[in-house]
C-alpha positions as a Markdown table, in Angstrom:
| # | Residue | x | y | z |
|---|---|---|---|---|
| 1 | Leu | 1.5 | 52.6 | -17.3 |
| 2 | Lys | -0.3 | 55.7 | -16.8 |
| 3 | Ser | -0.5 | 57.0 | -20.5 |
| 4 | Phe | -1.5 | 54.6 | -23.3 |
| 5 | Gln | -1.0 | 55.0 | -27.1 |
| 6 | Val | -4.1 | 55.6 | -29.2 |
| 7 | Leu | -4.5 | 55.2 | -32.9 |
| 8 | Leu | -5.8 | 58.3 | -34.7 |
| 9 | Phe | -7.2 | 57.4 | -38.1 |
| 10 | Leu | -5.9 | 60.1 | -40.5 |
| 11 | Phe | -6.8 | 58.4 | -43.6 |
| 12 | Cys | -10.2 | 56.3 | -43.7 |
| 13 | Phe | -12.0 | 55.0 | -46.5 |
| 14 | Cys | -15.7 | 56.2 | -45.8 |
| 15 | Arg | -19.0 | 55.1 | -47.1 |
| 16 | Gly | -22.2 | 57.1 | -46.5 |
| 17 | Asp | -21.7 | 59.3 | -43.3 |
| 18 | Val | -19.7 | 56.8 | -41.4 |
| 19 | Cys | -16.1 | 55.9 | -41.8 |
| 20 | Lys | -14.7 | 52.3 | -41.4 |
| 21 | Cys | -13.1 | 53.3 | -38.2 |
| 22 | Gly | -16.5 | 54.2 | -36.6 |
| 23 | Tyr | -16.3 | 58.1 | -36.6 |
| 24 | Ala | -18.5 | 60.3 | -38.6 |
| 25 | Lys | -16.9 | 61.7 | -42.0 |
| 26 | Thr | -17.1 | 65.2 | -40.3 |
| 27 | Asp | -14.9 | 64.1 | -37.7 |
| 28 | His | -12.0 | 63.6 | -40.4 |
| 29 | Thr | -10.0 | 66.0 | -42.3 |
| 30 | Asp | -10.7 | 66.4 | -46.1 |
| 31 | Glu | -7.8 | 64.2 | -46.8 |
| 32 | Ala | -8.8 | 61.5 | -44.6 |
| 33 | Ile | -12.2 | 60.9 | -46.4 |
| 34 | Lys | -10.9 | 60.6 | -50.1 |
| 35 | Pro | -11.8 | 57.4 | -51.6 |
| 36 | Glu | -9.1 | 55.2 | -52.5 |
| 37 | Asp | -9.5 | 55.2 | -56.4 |
| 38 | Phe | -9.1 | 59.2 | -56.0 |
| 39 | Thr | -5.9 | 58.8 | -54.1 |
| 40 | Gly | -4.6 | 56.1 | -55.9 |
| 41 | Glu | -3.0 | 54.5 | -52.9 |
| 42 | Ser | -4.1 | 51.7 | -50.6 |
| 43 | Trp | -4.6 | 52.3 | -46.9 |
| 44 | Asn | -1.4 | 51.8 | -45.0 |
| 45 | Ile | -1.2 | 51.7 | -41.1 |
| 46 | His | 2.4 | 53.2 | -41.2 |
| 47 | Arg | 1.2 | 56.4 | -43.3 |
| 48 | His | -2.3 | 56.7 | -42.2 |
| 49 | Val | -2.2 | 56.4 | -38.6 |
| 50 | Arg | -0.6 | 58.4 | -36.0 |
| 51 | Glu | -0.3 | 57.8 | -32.4 |
| 52 | Ala | -0.9 | 60.2 | -29.5 |
| 53 | Pro | -0.9 | 60.0 | -25.9 |
| 54 | Thr | -4.5 | 59.4 | -24.6 |
| 55 | Asp | -6.3 | 59.2 | -21.2 |
| 56 | Ala | -8.8 | 56.6 | -22.3 |
| 57 | Phe | -8.2 | 53.9 | -19.5 |
| 58 | Gly | -9.9 | 53.1 | -16.2 |
| 59 | Asp | -13.0 | 51.4 | -14.7 |
| 60 | Ile | -16.2 | 50.7 | -16.5 |
| 61 | Ser | -19.5 | 49.8 | -15.0 |
| 62 | Phe | -21.8 | 47.3 | -17.0 |
| 63 | Gly | -25.4 | 48.1 | -16.7 |
| 64 | Gly | -28.2 | 45.5 | -16.0 |
| 65 | Leu | -28.8 | 43.0 | -13.3 |
| 66 | Gly | -25.9 | 42.7 | -10.7 |
| 67 | Gln | -24.2 | 45.9 | -11.9 |
| 68 | Lys | -20.6 | 44.6 | -12.5 |
| 69 | Thr | -17.5 | 46.7 | -13.1 |
| 70 | Gly | -14.3 | 46.0 | -15.1 |
| 71 | Lys | -11.3 | 47.6 | -16.5 |
| 72 | Tyr | -10.5 | 49.2 | -20.0 |
| 73 | Ala | -7.5 | 50.6 | -21.6 |
| 74 | Arg | -7.2 | 52.1 | -25.3 |
| 75 | Val | -3.9 | 50.8 | -26.8 |
| 76 | Ser | -2.2 | 51.2 | -30.0 |
| 77 | Thr | -2.0 | 48.4 | -32.2 |
| 78 | Asp | 1.9 | 48.4 | -31.9 |
| 79 | Thr | 1.7 | 48.0 | -28.2 |
| 80 | Ser | 3.9 | 45.0 | -27.4 |
| 81 | Pro | 2.3 | 41.9 | -25.9 |
| 82 | Glu | 4.6 | 42.0 | -22.8 |
| 83 | Ile | 3.3 | 45.5 | -22.2 |
| 84 | Leu | -0.3 | 44.4 | -22.1 |
| 85 | Tyr | 0.5 | 41.3 | -20.0 |
| 86 | Gln | 2.1 | 43.5 | -17.5 |
| 87 | Leu | -0.8 | 45.9 | -17.5 |
| 88 | Leu | -3.1 | 42.8 | -16.9 |
| 89 | Thr | -1.2 | 41.0 | -14.2 |
| 90 | Glu | 0.5 | 43.7 | -12.4 |
| 91 | Gln | -1.4 | 46.7 | -12.7 |
| 92 | Trp | -5.0 | 45.0 | -12.8 |
| 93 | Lys | -4.0 | 42.1 | -10.7 |
| 94 | Leu | -5.2 | 39.2 | -12.6 |
| 95 | Ser | -3.8 | 35.9 | -11.9 |
| 96 | Pro | -1.6 | 34.7 | -15.1 |
| 97 | Pro | -3.8 | 32.3 | -17.0 |
| 98 | Asn | -2.8 | 28.5 | -17.6 |
| 99 | Leu | -4.7 | 28.7 | -20.6 |
| 100 | Leu | -6.0 | 31.3 | -23.3 |
| 101 | Ile | -9.5 | 30.6 | -25.0 |
| 102 | Ser | -9.8 | 32.6 | -28.0 |
| 103 | Val | -13.3 | 32.8 | -29.1 |
| 104 | Thr | -13.6 | 34.0 | -32.5 |
| 105 | Gly | -15.9 | 34.4 | -35.4 |
| 106 | Gly | -18.1 | 36.5 | -37.4 |
| 107 | Ala | -20.1 | 39.3 | -35.9 |
| 108 | Lys | -23.4 | 38.2 | -37.6 |
| 109 | Asn | -26.0 | 37.3 | -35.1 |
| 110 | Phe | -27.2 | 33.7 | -35.3 |
| 111 | Tyr | -29.7 | 31.6 | -33.7 |
| 112 | Leu | -28.7 | 28.8 | -31.5 |
| 113 | Lys | -30.9 | 26.3 | -30.3 |
| 114 | Ala | -31.5 | 26.2 | -26.4 |
| 115 | His | -30.0 | 22.7 | -25.7 |
| 116 | Leu | -26.9 | 23.8 | -27.9 |
| 117 | Lys | -26.6 | 27.3 | -26.2 |
| 118 | Asn | -26.6 | 25.6 | -22.8 |
| 119 | Met | -24.1 | 23.4 | -23.8 |
| 120 | Phe | -21.7 | 25.9 | -25.0 |
| 121 | His | -22.3 | 28.0 | -21.9 |
| 122 | Arg | -21.7 | 25.4 | -19.5 |
| 123 | Gly | -18.7 | 23.9 | -21.5 |
| 124 | Leu | -17.1 | 27.4 | -21.8 |
| 125 | Ile | -17.4 | 28.2 | -18.1 |
| 126 | Lys | -16.3 | 24.7 | -16.8 |
| 127 | Val | -13.3 | 24.9 | -19.0 |
| 128 | Ala | -12.3 | 28.4 | -18.0 |
| 129 | Gln | -13.1 | 27.6 | -14.3 |
| 130 | Thr | -11.1 | 24.2 | -14.1 |
| 131 | Thr | -7.8 | 25.5 | -16.2 |
| 132 | Gly | -7.8 | 29.2 | -14.6 |
| 133 | Ala | -8.1 | 30.4 | -18.2 |
| 134 | Trp | -8.7 | 33.8 | -19.7 |
| 135 | Ile | -11.5 | 33.9 | -22.3 |
| 136 | Ile | -10.6 | 36.4 | -25.1 |
| 137 | Thr | -13.3 | 37.8 | -27.6 |
| 138 | Gly | -13.8 | 40.5 | -30.1 |
| 139 | Gly | -15.5 | 42.5 | -27.2 |
| 140 | Thr | -18.8 | 43.0 | -29.0 |
| 141 | His | -22.4 | 42.0 | -28.3 |
| 142 | Thr | -23.0 | 40.2 | -31.5 |
| 143 | Gly | -22.5 | 36.9 | -33.1 |
| 144 | Val | -20.6 | 34.2 | -31.1 |
| 145 | Met | -19.1 | 36.8 | -28.9 |
| 146 | Lys | -22.6 | 37.6 | -27.7 |
| 147 | His | -22.9 | 34.2 | -26.7 |
| 148 | Val | -19.5 | 34.3 | -24.6 |
| 149 | Gly | -20.8 | 37.3 | -22.9 |
| 150 | Gln | -24.2 | 35.8 | -22.0 |
| 151 | Ala | -22.4 | 32.8 | -20.7 |
| 152 | Val | -20.0 | 34.7 | -18.4 |
| 153 | Arg | -22.9 | 37.1 | -17.3 |
| 154 | Asp | -25.0 | 34.1 | -16.4 |
| 155 | Tyr | -22.1 | 32.4 | -14.3 |
| 156 | Ala | -21.5 | 35.7 | -12.5 |
| 157 | Met | -25.1 | 36.1 | -11.5 |
| 158 | Ser | -25.3 | 32.6 | -10.1 |
| 159 | Ser | -25.3 | 31.9 | -6.4 |
| 160 | Ser | -22.9 | 29.1 | -6.9 |
| 161 | Met | -20.3 | 31.2 | -8.3 |
| 162 | Gln | -16.8 | 29.7 | -6.8 |
| 163 | Ser | -14.4 | 31.5 | -8.9 |
| 164 | Lys | -13.7 | 34.5 | -11.0 |
| 165 | Ile | -13.8 | 34.2 | -14.8 |
| 166 | Val | -11.4 | 36.7 | -16.5 |
| 167 | Thr | -13.1 | 37.7 | -19.9 |
| 168 | Ile | -11.0 | 40.0 | -22.2 |
| 169 | Gly | -12.8 | 41.9 | -24.9 |
| 170 | Val | -10.4 | 43.3 | -27.7 |
| 171 | Ala | -12.5 | 45.9 | -29.9 |
| 172 | Thr | -11.4 | 48.4 | -32.4 |
| 173 | Trp | -12.2 | 51.8 | -30.8 |
| 174 | Gly | -14.4 | 53.0 | -33.7 |
| 175 | Ile | -17.0 | 50.3 | -32.9 |
| 176 | Ile | -17.3 | 51.2 | -29.2 |
| 177 | His | -20.6 | 52.8 | -28.4 |
| 178 | Asn | -20.5 | 55.8 | -26.5 |
| 179 | Arg | -16.4 | 55.7 | -26.7 |
| 180 | Lys | -16.4 | 59.6 | -25.8 |
| 181 | Ala | -17.5 | 58.8 | -22.3 |
| 182 | Leu | -14.6 | 56.6 | -21.7 |
| 183 | Val | -12.1 | 59.5 | -22.1 |
| 184 | Asp | -11.5 | 61.3 | -19.0 |
| 185 | Ala | -11.6 | 65.0 | -20.1 |
| 186 | Ser | -10.6 | 66.4 | -17.0 |
| 187 | Leu | -7.1 | 64.8 | -17.3 |
| 188 | Pro | -4.4 | 66.7 | -19.2 |
| 189 | Ile | -3.2 | 65.1 | -22.3 |
| 190 | Ile | 0.5 | 64.9 | -22.4 |
């Protein structure tokens, strides 16, 4: 699995200077930035997206205390679950999960009282530890996903860390900050 598929948005609905895909309007062709009411058609994945090989995969370093590293891969929405599972278990050597914990919710930030936050953190980590679960989130540092990230970070930094917690963030390419740094320009695109 050396080459992964990538979504290139050819037709995006833009507002202001930034498109819904996360790129600037100037990164699109004129046809791509026409508003829906002008073109008379709704956005359609099969018509407005094309796939191409990418080299956006590898290891990533997360800054801050304890400098942790992880792996990332940019894949298509059409990539089969079997291929993704093979990548995670065979290539990245993650132990197969006994349980999947999907933490979803809005990306809007909210205040969580200290005792509720502590209960959430402890409960999530305990369930993940005792079941050998993978925690899956939207992969951003906002809303409930931020609390998941903080819980896993705090656990990883604790001296009593007994087992590894697997956390997988699934985010759209366009919302990833500094995403261009995740593409290896030295590799040829085939």
